[in-house]
Amino acid sequence: MLLVTLGLMGHAFFVPISIAGMQIALAVAAAGVLLDWGTRSRLRRAPYTRHGTPLDWPILAFVLIAIASDLFSSEGAPPLISATLWRSVIGFFVVFHGVRLLPREAPLNLVLCACSGLTLSAVVGLLQYRTGIDLVYLLHLRSQPALVDAPGVPDRFGAMGFFTSRLTFGHNATVLSTFLLGTLAAGAVPRRRVWIVAGAAVLGLAAVAVTFDRAAYLGVGAAVAVVALFSASRVRTALLPALGVMVLLAALHGGIRDRFTSSFSAGSNSDRVFIWSTATQIIRDHPLTGVGFANYPKVGSRYYDRLDPSFGMRTWAHNLELSTLAEMGPLGLLALLWLFGAAAAALVRRRSSLAVGGLAALVALFVIGQAHDVIYDTKVMYALWLVLGLSLAASPEPPPATPG
């Protein structure tokens, strides 16, 4: 129990801060879960839960198809570290089964740990916007400072927190911040702790704003719509005006306003249109089996060399569905949609007070995935698996008492 508790607390804290920290803490929690299961088996006690998670089959299908697509790809398999970019999903199982071993109040304690990590990373990100400071470099944990100019804002810098990419930081913080918003809206936070969760969510959203990540802006908007739809009316009355004030403040910032409006400009997105058209050519040439999971950058370079050798953005298709279809074929795309759909359905059915937050975060990331390759960014996916594990493992709320 102690290993599980400390491991999950460390994992929740480090998810917005350090990939190494979050993985080490997750390994500690996993060891605790395995030890508990081994003890129960030796003592012939029934396991804590006889059933798996709501995502067992869709996750298994996606991973098996990803592996098979590499084994049978005519392009060969990518390096092992790329071929196993799905490995962050292990975090979901460790969090889910770990929480099931802990007391009922454990999920809220883990939420507070995530609040601490998000607050710290958001404060660093906000300082970066003004000063360009790289705290990791100053602590001699990075050989070179990581800086990027803020798009459209002279003498300012895009927030990156402790990461090396403003997009990774923005997507990670979006998942956690929208999860916290939904958790607040569901009334899952005791009154004496509301200020902690609300403060972390506000700081997280402020830091997302100065990443100038357009997809994150749209993801937050979609998450707010989910929160408004599934929260109680009295909560909406208090929460939505507060969010409206934040939107107004962001709109008054010229750089943020211009960056958001450029999301709907064809000229500002011509590079993505070119990337998407290239992806459709790859899909047309490999319609059934795809090019193999994580092989897109290698194969795509040949297409870019032929179409525009000077084009520099040679990663994936910048679209969740196009990348999956190009790499894993129709079966892979069906598995991916099954995974997201099963997660959404499970959260809607779940009577856990964290489910609204989990659904908001899931929708936010799916929207971001329409313009970015989030599934290959483990720092972002660990955040998603954390909130899904918490949301689906938390005990259902007891039904209201009936009189007499």
CSV table of C-alpha atoms in Angstrom, one decimal:
chain,number,residue,atom,x,y,z
A,1,MET,CA,0.0,0.0,0.0
A,2,LEU,CA,2.8,2.4,0.9
A,3,LEU,CA,4.6,1.9,-2.5
A,4,VAL,CA,1.3,2.4,-4.4
A,5,THR,CA,0.5,5.5,-2.5
A,6,LEU,CA,3.9,7.1,-2.8
A,7,GLY,CA,4.3,6.0,-6.4
A,8,LEU,CA,0.9,7.4,-7.5
A,9,MET,CA,1.4,10.6,-5.6
A,10,GLY,CA,4.8,11.1,-7.2
A,11,HIS,CA,3.4,10.2,-10.7
A,12,ALA,CA,0.6,12.7,-10.4
A,13,PHE,CA,3.0,15.5,-9.2
A,14,PHE,CA,5.6,14.9,-11.9
A,15,VAL,CA,3.3,14.4,-14.9
A,16,PRO,CA,3.4,18.2,-15.7
A,17,ILE,CA,7.1,18.5,-14.8
A,18,SER,CA,9.4,15.6,-15.7
A,19,ILE,CA,9.1,12.5,-17.9
A,20,ALA,CA,11.8,10.8,-15.9
A,21,GLY,CA,10.1,11.6,-12.6
A,22,MET,CA,6.7,10.5,-13.7
A,23,GLN,CA,8.1,7.2,-15.1
A,24,ILE,CA,10.2,6.4,-12.0
A,25,ALA,CA,7.2,7.1,-9.7
A,26,LEU,CA,5.0,5.0,-11.9
A,27,ALA,CA,7.4,2.1,-11.6
A,28,VAL,CA,7.3,2.4,-7.8
A,29,ALA,CA,3.5,2.3,-7.9
A,30,ALA,CA,3.5,-0.7,-10.4
A,31,ALA,CA,5.8,-2.6,-8.0
A,32,GLY,CA,3.4,-1.9,-5.2
A,33,VAL,CA,0.4,-3.2,-7.3
A,34,LEU,CA,2.3,-6.3,-8.2
A,35,LEU,CA,3.4,-7.0,-4.7
A,36,ASP,CA,-0.2,-6.6,-3.5
A,37,TRP,CA,-1.5,-9.0,-6.1
A,38,GLY,CA,1.3,-11.5,-5.3
A,39,THR,CA,0.4,-11.3,-1.6
A,40,ARG,CA,-3.2,-11.9,-2.2
A,41,SER,CA,-2.5,-14.9,-4.4
A,42,ARG,CA,-0.2,-16.5,-1.8
A,43,LEU,CA,-2.8,-16.0,0.9
A,44,ARG,CA,-5.5,-17.2,-1.4
A,45,ARG,CA,-7.5,-14.0,-0.9
A,46,ALA,CA,-9.8,-12.8,-3.6
A,47,PRO,CA,-8.3,-9.9,-5.6
A,48,TYR,CA,-9.5,-6.4,-4.9
A,49,THR,CA,-11.4,-6.4,-8.2
A,50,ARG,CA,-12.3,-9.4,-10.3
A,51,HIS,CA,-12.9,-7.4,-13.4
A,52,GLY,CA,-10.6,-5.5,-15.7
A,53,THR,CA,-10.9,-1.9,-16.9
A,54,PRO,CA,-13.4,-0.6,-19.4
A,55,LEU,CA,-10.6,0.0,-21.8
A,56,ASP,CA,-8.9,-3.4,-21.7
A,57,TRP,CA,-10.1,-4.6,-25.1
A,58,PRO,CA,-9.7,-1.4,-27.1
A,59,ILE,CA,-6.2,-0.8,-25.7
A,60,LEU,CA,-5.2,-4.4,-26.4
A,61,ALA,CA,-6.6,-4.2,-30.0
A,62,PHE,CA,-4.7,-0.9,-30.7
A,63,VAL,CA,-1.4,-2.2,-29.3
A,64,LEU,CA,-1.6,-5.5,-31.1
A,65,ILE,CA,-2.5,-3.9,-34.4
A,66,ALA,CA,0.4,-1.4,-33.9
A,67,ILE,CA,2.9,-4.3,-33.3
A,68,ALA,CA,1.5,-6.3,-36.3
A,69,SER,CA,1.7,-3.2,-38.6
A,70,ASP,CA,5.5,-3.0,-37.9
A,71,LEU,CA,6.1,-6.8,-38.1
A,72,PHE,CA,4.4,-7.0,-41.6
A,73,SER,CA,5.4,-3.5,-42.9
A,74,SER,CA,7.3,-3.5,-46.2
A,75,GLU,CA,9.2,-0.5,-44.8
A,76,GLY,CA,10.6,-2.5,-41.9
A,77,ALA,CA,10.2,-1.7,-38.3
A,78,PRO,CA,11.3,1.6,-36.8
A,79,PRO,CA,13.7,1.8,-33.8
A,80,LEU,CA,12.3,0.1,-30.7
A,81,ILE,CA,11.9,3.3,-28.8
A,82,SER,CA,9.6,4.6,-31.6
A,83,ALA,CA,7.8,1.3,-32.2
A,84,THR,CA,6.7,1.3,-28.6
A,85,LEU,CA,5.4,4.8,-28.4
A,86,TRP,CA,2.2,3.3,-27.2
A,87,ARG,CA,3.9,2.2,-24.0
A,88,SER,CA,2.6,5.2,-22.0
A,89,VAL,CA,-0.7,3.4,-21.8
A,90,ILE,CA,0.8,1.3,-19.0
A,91,GLY,CA,0.3,4.3,-16.9
A,92,PHE,CA,-3.5,3.9,-17.2
A,93,PHE,CA,-3.4,0.4,-15.9
A,94,VAL,CA,-1.1,1.2,-13.0
A,95,VAL,CA,-3.2,4.2,-11.9
A,96,PHE,CA,-6.5,2.4,-12.3
A,97,HIS,CA,-5.5,-0.7,-10.4
A,98,GLY,CA,-3.4,1.3,-7.9
A,99,VAL,CA,-6.3,3.5,-7.0
A,100,ARG,CA,-8.5,0.5,-6.5
A,101,LEU,CA,-6.2,-0.7,-3.7
A,102,LEU,CA,-6.3,2.6,-1.8
A,103,PRO,CA,-8.9,4.2,0.4
A,104,ARG,CA,-11.9,6.1,-1.0
A,105,GLU,CA,-10.3,9.5,-0.5
A,106,ALA,CA,-7.1,8.6,-2.5
A,107,PRO,CA,-8.3,9.9,-5.9
A,108,LEU,CA,-8.8,13.4,-4.4
A,109,ASN,CA,-5.4,13.3,-2.8
A,110,LEU,CA,-3.9,12.4,-6.2
A,111,VAL,CA,-5.8,15.3,-7.8
A,112,LEU,CA,-4.2,17.6,-5.2
A,113,CYS,CA,-0.7,16.2,-6.1
A,114,ALA,CA,-1.4,17.0,-9.7
A,115,CYS,CA,-2.5,20.5,-8.7
A,116,SER,CA,0.9,21.0,-7.0
A,117,GLY,CA,2.8,19.9,-10.1
A,118,LEU,CA,0.6,21.9,-12.5
A,119,THR,CA,0.9,25.0,-10.3
A,120,LEU,CA,4.7,24.8,-10.3
A,121,SER,CA,5.0,24.2,-14.0
A,122,ALA,CA,2.5,26.9,-14.8
A,123,VAL,CA,4.3,29.5,-12.7
A,124,VAL,CA,7.6,28.6,-14.5
A,125,GLY,CA,5.8,28.9,-17.9
A,126,LEU,CA,4.4,32.3,-17.0
A,127,LEU,CA,7.8,33.5,-16.0
A,128,GLN,CA,9.3,32.2,-19.2
A,129,TYR,CA,6.8,34.2,-21.2
A,130,ARG,CA,8.1,37.4,-19.7
A,131,THR,CA,11.8,36.6,-19.2
A,132,GLY,CA,12.7,33.5,-21.2
A,133,ILE,CA,14.1,31.9,-18.1
A,134,ASP,CA,14.9,28.1,-18.4
A,135,LEU,CA,14.9,26.8,-14.8
A,136,VAL,CA,16.0,23.3,-15.9
A,137,TYR,CA,19.1,24.8,-17.6
A,138,LEU,CA,19.9,27.0,-14.6
A,139,LEU,CA,19.8,23.9,-12.4
A,140,HIS,CA,22.4,22.3,-14.7
A,141,LEU,CA,20.0,19.6,-15.8
A,142,ARG,CA,20.1,20.6,-19.4
A,143,SER,CA,23.2,21.5,-21.5
A,144,GLN,CA,21.6,24.3,-23.5
A,145,PRO,CA,18.8,26.7,-22.6
A,146,ALA,CA,15.5,25.9,-24.3
A,147,LEU,CA,13.8,29.0,-25.7
A,148,VAL,CA,11.3,29.8,-28.4
A,149,ASP,CA,9.9,33.2,-29.4
A,150,ALA,CA,6.3,33.8,-28.7
A,151,PRO,CA,4.5,33.8,-32.1
A,152,GLY,CA,3.5,37.3,-33.0
A,153,VAL,CA,4.6,38.9,-29.7
A,154,PRO,CA,8.0,40.6,-30.0
A,155,ASP,CA,10.5,40.2,-27.1
A,156,ARG,CA,8.4,37.5,-25.4
A,157,PHE,CA,8.8,33.8,-25.3
A,158,GLY,CA,6.4,30.8,-25.6
A,159,ALA,CA,5.8,29.1,-22.3
A,160,MET,CA,7.4,25.6,-22.0
A,161,GLY,CA,7.4,24.9,-18.3
A,162,PHE,CA,10.0,22.3,-17.6
A,163,PHE,CA,9.7,20.8,-21.1
A,164,THR,CA,11.5,21.7,-24.3
A,165,SER,CA,8.4,22.3,-26.4
A,166,ARG,CA,5.7,24.9,-25.9
A,167,LEU,CA,3.3,22.5,-27.7
A,168,THR,CA,4.0,19.6,-25.4
A,169,PHE,CA,3.7,21.9,-22.4
A,170,GLY,CA,0.5,23.4,-23.7
A,171,HIS,CA,-1.2,20.0,-24.5
A,172,ASN,CA,-0.1,18.5,-21.1
A,173,ALA,CA,-1.4,21.5,-19.2
A,174,THR,CA,-4.6,21.6,-21.2
A,175,VAL,CA,-5.4,18.0,-20.2
A,176,LEU,CA,-4.7,18.6,-16.6
A,177,SER,CA,-6.4,22.0,-16.4
A,178,THR,CA,-9.6,20.8,-18.1
A,179,PHE,CA,-9.7,17.8,-15.8
A,180,LEU,CA,-9.5,20.1,-12.8
A,181,LEU,CA,-12.3,22.3,-14.2
A,182,GLY,CA,-14.6,19.3,-14.7
A,183,THR,CA,-13.7,18.0,-11.2
A,184,LEU,CA,-14.7,21.3,-9.7
A,185,ALA,CA,-17.9,21.5,-11.8
A,186,ALA,CA,-18.9,18.0,-10.6
A,187,GLY,CA,-18.7,19.1,-7.0
A,188,ALA,CA,-16.0,16.5,-6.3
A,189,VAL,CA,-13.8,18.9,-4.3
A,190,PRO,CA,-14.5,19.7,-0.6
A,191,ARG,CA,-15.2,23.4,0.0
A,192,ARG,CA,-12.0,23.8,2.0
A,193,ARG,CA,-9.9,22.5,-1.0
A,194,VAL,CA,-11.7,24.3,-3.8
A,195,TRP,CA,-9.3,27.2,-3.8
A,196,ILE,CA,-6.3,24.8,-4.4
A,197,VAL,CA,-7.9,23.1,-7.4
A,198,ALA,CA,-9.4,26.3,-8.8
A,199,GLY,CA,-6.1,28.1,-8.4
A,200,ALA,CA,-4.2,25.4,-10.2
A,201,ALA,CA,-6.7,25.3,-13.0
A,202,VAL,CA,-6.6,29.1,-13.5
A,203,LEU,CA,-2.8,29.1,-13.5
A,204,GLY,CA,-2.7,26.2,-15.9
A,205,LEU,CA,-5.1,27.9,-18.3
A,206,ALA,CA,-3.1,31.1,-18.1
A,207,ALA,CA,0.1,29.3,-18.9
A,208,VAL,CA,-1.7,27.5,-21.8
A,209,ALA,CA,-2.7,31.0,-23.1
A,210,VAL,CA,0.9,32.1,-23.4
A,211,THR,CA,2.0,28.9,-25.2
A,212,PHE,CA,0.1,30.5,-28.1
A,213,ASP,CA,-1.0,27.0,-29.1
A,214,ARG,CA,-4.1,27.4,-31.2
A,215,ALA,CA,-5.2,23.8,-31.0
A,216,ALA,CA,-5.0,24.0,-27.2
A,217,TYR,CA,-7.3,27.0,-27.3
A,218,LEU,CA,-9.9,25.1,-29.2
A,219,GLY,CA,-9.4,22.1,-26.9
A,220,VAL,CA,-10.1,24.2,-23.9
A,221,GLY,CA,-13.3,25.6,-25.6
A,222,ALA,CA,-14.5,22.1,-26.3
A,223,ALA,CA,-13.8,21.0,-22.7
A,224,VAL,CA,-15.7,23.9,-21.3
A,225,ALA,CA,-18.7,22.9,-23.5
A,226,VAL,CA,-18.5,19.4,-22.0
A,227,VAL,CA,-18.3,20.8,-18.5
A,228,ALA,CA,-21.3,23.1,-19.1
A,229,LEU,CA,-23.3,20.1,-20.5
A,230,PHE,CA,-22.6,17.7,-17.7
A,231,SER,CA,-22.3,19.9,-14.6
A,232,ALA,CA,-25.1,20.9,-12.3
A,233,SER,CA,-26.9,24.2,-13.1
A,234,ARG,CA,-25.8,25.8,-9.8
A,235,VAL,CA,-22.2,25.0,-10.7
A,236,ARG,CA,-22.6,26.4,-14.2
A,237,THR,CA,-24.0,29.6,-12.7
A,238,ALA,CA,-20.7,30.2,-10.8
A,239,LEU,CA,-18.2,28.6,-13.1
A,240,LEU,CA,-19.1,29.8,-16.5
A,241,PRO,CA,-19.0,33.5,-15.7
A,242,ALA,CA,-15.6,33.1,-14.2
A,243,LEU,CA,-14.4,31.4,-17.4
A,244,GLY,CA,-16.0,34.2,-19.3
A,245,VAL,CA,-13.9,36.7,-17.5
A,246,MET,CA,-10.7,34.7,-18.3
A,247,VAL,CA,-11.7,34.6,-22.0
A,248,LEU,CA,-12.3,38.4,-22.0
A,249,LEU,CA,-8.8,38.9,-20.4
A,250,ALA,CA,-7.2,36.7,-23.0
A,251,ALA,CA,-9.1,38.5,-25.8
A,252,LEU,CA,-7.7,41.8,-24.6
A,253,HIS,CA,-4.1,40.4,-25.2
A,254,GLY,CA,-3.4,41.2,-28.8
A,255,GLY,CA,-1.0,38.3,-29.3
A,256,ILE,CA,-3.4,35.7,-27.9
A,257,ARG,CA,-6.4,37.2,-29.8
A,258,ASP,CA,-4.5,37.2,-33.1
A,259,ARG,CA,-3.2,33.7,-32.6
A,260,PHE,CA,-6.7,32.3,-31.9
A,261,THR,CA,-8.3,34.0,-34.9
A,262,SER,CA,-5.5,32.7,-37.1
A,263,SER,CA,-6.8,29.2,-36.4
A,264,PHE,CA,-9.6,29.9,-38.9
A,265,SER,CA,-7.4,31.5,-41.6
A,266,ALA,CA,-6.6,29.4,-44.7
A,267,GLY,CA,-3.4,31.4,-45.2
A,268,SER,CA,-2.1,30.8,-41.7
A,269,ASN,CA,-2.7,27.0,-42.0
A,270,SER,CA,-1.4,26.4,-45.5
A,271,ASP,CA,1.5,24.3,-44.1
A,272,ARG,CA,-1.0,21.9,-42.5
A,273,VAL,CA,-3.1,21.7,-45.6
A,274,PHE,CA,0.1,20.6,-47.4
A,275,ILE,CA,0.9,18.1,-44.7
A,276,TRP,CA,-2.7,16.6,-44.8
A,277,SER,CA,-2.6,16.4,-48.6
A,278,THR,CA,0.7,14.5,-48.4
A,279,ALA,CA,-0.8,12.1,-45.8
A,280,THR,CA,-3.7,11.3,-48.1
A,281,GLN,CA,-1.2,10.3,-50.8
A,282,ILE,CA,0.6,8.0,-48.4
A,283,ILE,CA,-2.8,6.5,-47.4
A,284,ARG,CA,-3.7,6.1,-51.1
A,285,ASP,CA,-0.4,4.2,-51.7
A,286,HIS,CA,-0.8,2.0,-48.6
A,287,PRO,CA,-4.6,1.6,-48.2
A,288,LEU,CA,-4.9,-1.7,-46.3
A,289,THR,CA,-1.9,-2.2,-44.0
A,290,GLY,CA,-0.4,1.2,-43.7
A,291,VAL,CA,3.4,1.9,-43.5
A,292,GLY,CA,3.8,0.5,-40.0
A,293,PHE,CA,3.3,2.2,-36.6
A,294,ALA,CA,5.8,5.1,-36.1
A,295,ASN,CA,7.1,4.7,-39.7
A,296,TYR,CA,5.4,7.9,-41.0
A,297,PRO,CA,8.4,10.2,-40.6
A,298,LYS,CA,10.6,7.9,-42.5
A,299,VAL,CA,8.2,7.3,-45.3
A,300,GLY,CA,6.8,10.8,-45.4
A,301,SER,CA,10.3,12.3,-46.1
A,302,ARG,CA,10.3,10.6,-49.5
A,303,TYR,CA,7.1,12.3,-50.4
A,304,TYR,CA,8.2,15.6,-49.2
A,305,ASP,CA,11.5,15.3,-51.1
A,306,ARG,CA,9.4,14.8,-54.2
A,307,LEU,CA,6.8,17.5,-53.6
A,308,ASP,CA,8.8,20.2,-51.8
A,309,PRO,CA,12.4,19.3,-50.6
A,310,SER,CA,12.6,22.6,-48.6
A,311,PHE,CA,9.6,21.7,-46.4
A,312,GLY,CA,10.9,21.2,-42.8
A,313,MET,CA,8.0,19.8,-40.8
A,314,ARG,CA,8.7,16.2,-41.4
A,315,THR,CA,7.1,14.4,-38.5
A,316,TRP,CA,3.6,12.9,-38.6
A,317,ALA,CA,0.4,14.0,-40.4
A,318,HIS,CA,-0.6,16.6,-37.7
A,319,ASN,CA,-3.9,14.8,-37.5
A,320,LEU,CA,-4.7,11.9,-35.2
A,321,GLU,CA,-6.8,10.0,-37.7
A,322,LEU,CA,-4.7,10.6,-40.7
A,323,SER,CA,-1.5,9.5,-39.0
A,324,THR,CA,-3.1,6.4,-37.7
A,325,LEU,CA,-4.7,5.5,-41.0
A,326,ALA,CA,-1.4,6.0,-42.8
A,327,GLU,CA,0.5,3.9,-40.4
A,328,MET,CA,-1.9,1.1,-39.3
A,329,GLY,CA,-4.6,1.1,-42.0
A,330,PRO,CA,-8.3,0.9,-41.5
A,331,LEU,CA,-8.1,-1.6,-38.6
A,332,GLY,CA,-5.8,0.7,-36.7
A,333,LEU,CA,-8.1,3.6,-37.2
A,334,LEU,CA,-11.1,1.6,-36.0
A,335,ALA,CA,-9.1,0.5,-32.9
A,336,LEU,CA,-8.2,4.1,-32.2
A,337,LEU,CA,-11.8,5.3,-32.5
A,338,TRP,CA,-12.9,2.4,-30.4
A,339,LEU,CA,-10.5,3.4,-27.7
A,340,PHE,CA,-11.6,7.0,-27.6
A,341,GLY,CA,-15.2,6.1,-27.9
A,342,ALA,CA,-15.1,3.4,-25.2
A,343,ALA,CA,-13.4,5.9,-22.8
A,344,ALA,CA,-16.0,8.5,-23.5
A,345,ALA,CA,-18.9,6.0,-23.0
A,346,ALA,CA,-17.4,4.7,-19.8
A,347,LEU,CA,-17.0,8.2,-18.4
A,348,VAL,CA,-20.5,9.2,-19.3
A,349,ARG,CA,-21.9,6.0,-17.6
A,350,ARG,CA,-19.6,6.4,-14.6
A,351,ARG,CA,-21.2,8.0,-11.5
A,352,SER,CA,-17.8,9.0,-10.2
A,353,SER,CA,-17.4,12.6,-9.3
A,354,LEU,CA,-14.2,12.7,-11.3
A,355,ALA,CA,-15.8,11.5,-14.5
A,356,VAL,CA,-16.8,15.0,-15.8
A,357,GLY,CA,-13.2,16.1,-15.5
A,358,GLY,CA,-12.0,13.0,-17.3
A,359,LEU,CA,-14.5,13.5,-20.1
A,360,ALA,CA,-13.5,17.1,-20.5
A,361,ALA,CA,-9.8,16.2,-20.7
A,362,LEU,CA,-10.5,13.4,-23.2
A,363,VAL,CA,-12.5,15.8,-25.5
A,364,ALA,CA,-9.9,18.5,-25.2
A,365,LEU,CA,-7.1,16.1,-26.3
A,366,PHE,CA,-9.2,14.7,-29.1
A,367,VAL,CA,-9.8,18.2,-30.5
A,368,ILE,CA,-6.0,19.0,-30.1
A,369,GLY,CA,-5.4,15.8,-32.0
A,370,GLN,CA,-7.1,17.2,-35.1
A,371,ALA,CA,-4.0,19.4,-35.6
A,372,HIS,CA,-1.2,17.7,-33.7
A,373,ASP,CA,0.2,14.2,-33.3
A,374,VAL,CA,-0.5,13.9,-29.6
A,375,ILE,CA,-0.5,10.1,-29.5
A,376,TYR,CA,3.2,10.0,-30.2
A,377,ASP,CA,4.0,12.6,-27.4
A,378,THR,CA,4.4,10.5,-24.3
A,379,LYS,CA,4.5,13.5,-22.0
A,380,VAL,CA,1.0,14.4,-23.1
A,381,MET,CA,-0.3,10.8,-23.2
A,382,TYR,CA,0.8,10.1,-19.6
A,383,ALA,CA,-1.3,13.1,-18.5
A,384,LEU,CA,-4.3,11.6,-20.3
A,385,TRP,CA,-3.8,8.1,-18.9
A,386,LEU,CA,-3.5,9.6,-15.4
A,387,VAL,CA,-6.8,11.4,-15.6
A,388,LEU,CA,-8.6,8.5,-17.2
A,389,GLY,CA,-7.2,6.1,-14.6
A,390,LEU,CA,-8.4,8.4,-11.8
A,391,SER,CA,-11.8,9.1,-13.3
A,392,LEU,CA,-12.6,5.4,-14.1
A,393,ALA,CA,-11.2,3.9,-10.9
A,394,ALA,CA,-12.7,6.4,-8.4
A,395,SER,CA,-15.6,4.9,-6.4
A,396,PRO,CA,-19.0,5.8,-7.7
A,397,GLU,CA,-20.9,8.4,-5.7
A,398,PRO,CA,-23.4,6.8,-3.3
A,399,PRO,CA,-27.0,7.3,-4.5
A,400,PRO,CA,-29.0,10.0,-2.7
A,401,ALA,CA,-30.7,8.8,0.5
A,402,THR,CA,-34.4,8.3,0.2
A,403,PRO,CA,-36.7,9.6,3.0
A,404,GLY,CA,-38.0,7.2,5.5
